[in-house]
Amino acid sequence: MSISAAEAAHRAASDREQVAWVDEDDNLLGALPRAELRERGLIGRCTFILLFNGAGQLCIHKRTLSKALYPGYWDVAAGGMVAAGEDYPESAARELAEELGVSGVELRAHDRFFFDQPGNRLWCAVFSAVWDGPLRLQPEEVSEARFVNLEVVWEESSIMAYCPDSLAALSRAFGRQA
């Protein structure tokens, strides 16, 4: 399956974005292009926003095939890299609005943790929000979305491709092992 020209252009622009570069203690070292940070195995800052509806179901979404990490995987959180000059809450609000079209909601801060896998070294901040309105998916990053019970996430994640970093965020915020 090929990616669209719009997705390819979005990916190229994303790879050039200046993102926060930090050390293993989350001390800010500066900013680097996202692709360089990843290629050099350096650590960036990232946000994860767990979006629930009023019934307590979690919004999961499928990542487009143009994503640099985990293309085509299911993701339990909106989110992404913290841009240069942003703090975690600013990044979380921006990412939720960009990916799912949700803004003006209260973001509840949960945990911060270090996630370390080859090609994906992150200091992560986890937030949650509740939203019962419509979603406006960012087509370059999100191919589909649905709300499901948490049990469905845990069942599906054992047999389907789910992003390990967002599963870790969910586990940290709500106490279940991924």
Coordinates of C-alpha atoms in Angstrom, one line a residue:
M1 CA 0.0 0.0 0.0
S2 CA 1.5 3.4 -1.0
I3 CA 1.2 6.7 0.8
S4 CA -0.4 9.8 -0.7
A5 CA 1.5 12.8 -1.8
A6 CA 0.0 14.8 1.0
E7 CA 1.2 12.2 3.6
A8 CA 4.7 12.2 2.1
A9 CA 4.9 16.0 2.2
H10 CA 3.6 16.0 5.8
R11 CA 6.2 13.4 6.8
A12 CA 9.0 15.4 5.2
A13 CA 7.9 18.5 7.0
S14 CA 7.5 16.6 10.2
D15 CA 11.1 15.2 10.0
R16 CA 12.4 18.8 9.7
E17 CA 10.5 20.2 12.7
Q18 CA 12.6 21.4 15.6
V19 CA 11.8 19.4 18.7
A20 CA 13.0 19.5 22.3
W21 CA 16.2 17.5 22.9
V22 CA 16.8 16.4 26.5
D23 CA 19.1 14.2 28.6
E24 CA 18.2 11.1 30.5
D25 CA 17.0 13.3 33.4
D26 CA 14.7 15.4 31.2
N27 CA 17.0 18.4 31.3
L28 CA 16.6 20.5 28.2
L29 CA 19.8 20.5 26.0
G30 CA 18.4 22.4 23.0
A31 CA 16.4 21.6 19.8
L32 CA 17.1 19.4 16.9
P33 CA 15.2 18.3 13.7
R34 CA 13.0 15.4 14.6
A35 CA 14.7 13.0 12.1
E36 CA 18.2 13.9 13.4
L37 CA 17.1 13.2 17.0
R38 CA 15.8 9.8 15.9
E39 CA 18.7 8.9 13.7
R40 CA 21.3 9.8 16.4
G41 CA 19.4 7.9 19.1
L42 CA 19.0 11.0 21.2
I43 CA 16.2 11.7 23.7
G44 CA 13.2 13.9 22.9
R45 CA 10.2 15.0 24.8
C46 CA 6.8 13.6 23.9
T47 CA 3.2 14.0 25.1
F48 CA 0.4 11.3 25.1
I49 CA -3.2 12.4 25.5
L50 CA -5.7 9.7 26.4
L51 CA -9.1 10.8 25.1
F52 CA -12.2 9.3 26.8
N53 CA -15.8 9.9 26.1
G54 CA -18.4 10.4 28.8
A55 CA -19.1 6.7 28.9
G56 CA -15.5 6.0 29.9
Q57 CA -14.5 4.6 26.5
L58 CA -11.0 5.4 25.1
C59 CA -10.4 6.8 21.7
I60 CA -8.0 4.7 19.7
H61 CA -6.9 5.5 16.2
K62 CA -4.9 3.9 13.4
R63 CA -1.8 5.7 12.3
T64 CA -1.2 6.3 8.6
L65 CA 1.4 4.4 6.8
S66 CA 3.6 7.5 6.4
K67 CA 4.4 7.7 10.1
A68 CA 8.1 7.4 10.8
L69 CA 7.5 5.2 13.8
Y70 CA 4.8 2.5 14.1
P71 CA 3.2 3.1 10.7
G72 CA -0.3 1.5 10.4
Y73 CA -0.3 0.6 14.2
W74 CA -3.2 1.3 16.5
D75 CA -2.5 4.1 18.9
V76 CA -4.3 4.6 22.3
A77 CA -3.2 8.3 22.6
A78 CA -3.1 11.4 20.5
G79 CA 0.2 13.1 20.9
G80 CA 3.7 13.7 19.6
M81 CA 7.0 15.4 20.0
V82 CA 7.3 18.6 22.1
A83 CA 8.3 21.4 19.7
A84 CA 11.2 23.7 20.5
G85 CA 10.0 26.4 22.9
E86 CA 6.9 24.4 24.1
D87 CA 6.2 22.9 27.5
Y88 CA 4.4 19.6 28.0
P89 CA 0.9 21.1 28.5
E90 CA 1.2 23.3 25.4
S91 CA 2.3 20.4 23.3
A92 CA -0.5 18.2 24.6
A93 CA -3.2 20.8 23.7
R94 CA -1.6 21.4 20.3
E95 CA -1.3 17.7 19.4
L96 CA -4.9 16.8 20.5
A97 CA -6.3 19.6 18.4
E98 CA -4.1 18.7 15.4
E99 CA -4.7 14.9 15.4
L100 CA -8.3 14.6 16.6
G101 CA -9.7 18.1 16.2
V102 CA -10.4 18.4 19.9
S103 CA -9.7 21.7 21.7
G104 CA -10.9 23.7 24.6
V105 CA -11.0 20.6 27.0
E106 CA -9.4 20.3 30.4
L107 CA -6.3 18.3 30.2
R108 CA -5.6 16.2 33.3
A109 CA -1.9 15.6 33.9
H110 CA -0.9 12.1 35.0
D111 CA 2.6 10.7 35.0
R112 CA 5.9 11.5 33.4
F113 CA 8.2 8.6 32.5
F114 CA 11.2 7.6 30.4
F115 CA 10.6 5.3 27.4
D116 CA 13.6 3.8 25.9
Q117 CA 13.6 1.6 22.8
P118 CA 15.9 1.7 19.8
G119 CA 14.9 4.6 17.6
N120 CA 12.4 5.9 20.1
R121 CA 13.9 7.4 23.2
L122 CA 11.5 9.7 25.0
W123 CA 10.7 11.6 28.1
C124 CA 6.9 11.3 28.1
A125 CA 4.1 13.3 29.8
V126 CA 0.7 11.6 30.0
F127 CA -2.6 13.6 30.0
S128 CA -6.2 12.6 29.7
A129 CA -9.4 14.5 28.6
V130 CA -13.0 13.8 28.2
W131 CA -14.8 14.7 24.9
D132 CA -18.3 13.7 23.6
G133 CA -18.2 15.9 20.5
P134 CA -17.2 15.0 16.9
L135 CA -13.6 14.1 16.0
R136 CA -11.9 15.8 13.0
L137 CA -9.1 13.5 12.1
Q138 CA -5.8 14.8 10.6
P139 CA -5.7 12.7 7.4
E140 CA -1.9 12.8 7.1
E141 CA -1.5 11.1 10.5
V142 CA -4.8 9.4 11.4
S143 CA -6.6 7.0 9.1
E144 CA -9.5 6.0 11.4
A145 CA -10.6 6.3 15.0
R146 CA -13.1 4.7 17.4
F147 CA -14.0 4.7 21.0
V148 CA -13.7 1.3 22.8
N149 CA -13.8 0.0 26.3
L150 CA -10.3 -0.4 28.0
E151 CA -10.7 -4.2 28.0
V152 CA -10.9 -4.2 24.2
V153 CA -7.5 -2.3 24.1
W154 CA -5.8 -4.9 26.3
E155 CA -7.3 -7.8 24.3
E156 CA -6.5 -6.4 20.9
S157 CA -3.0 -5.3 21.9
S158 CA -2.0 -8.9 22.5
I159 CA -2.9 -9.9 18.9
M160 CA -2.8 -6.6 16.9
A161 CA -0.1 -4.0 16.3
Y162 CA -0.4 -1.3 18.9
C163 CA 2.1 1.4 19.6
P164 CA 4.2 0.3 22.6
D165 CA 5.0 3.8 23.8
S166 CA 1.3 4.8 24.1
L167 CA 0.4 1.5 25.7
A168 CA 3.1 2.3 28.3
A169 CA 1.5 5.7 28.8
L170 CA -1.9 4.1 29.3
S171 CA -0.4 1.6 31.8
R172 CA 1.3 4.4 33.7
A173 CA -1.9 6.5 33.9
F174 CA -4.4 3.7 34.7
G175 CA -2.3 1.0 36.4
R176 CA -2.5 -1.9 33.9
Q177 CA 0.6 -3.6 32.5
A178 CA 1.0 -3.4 28.7

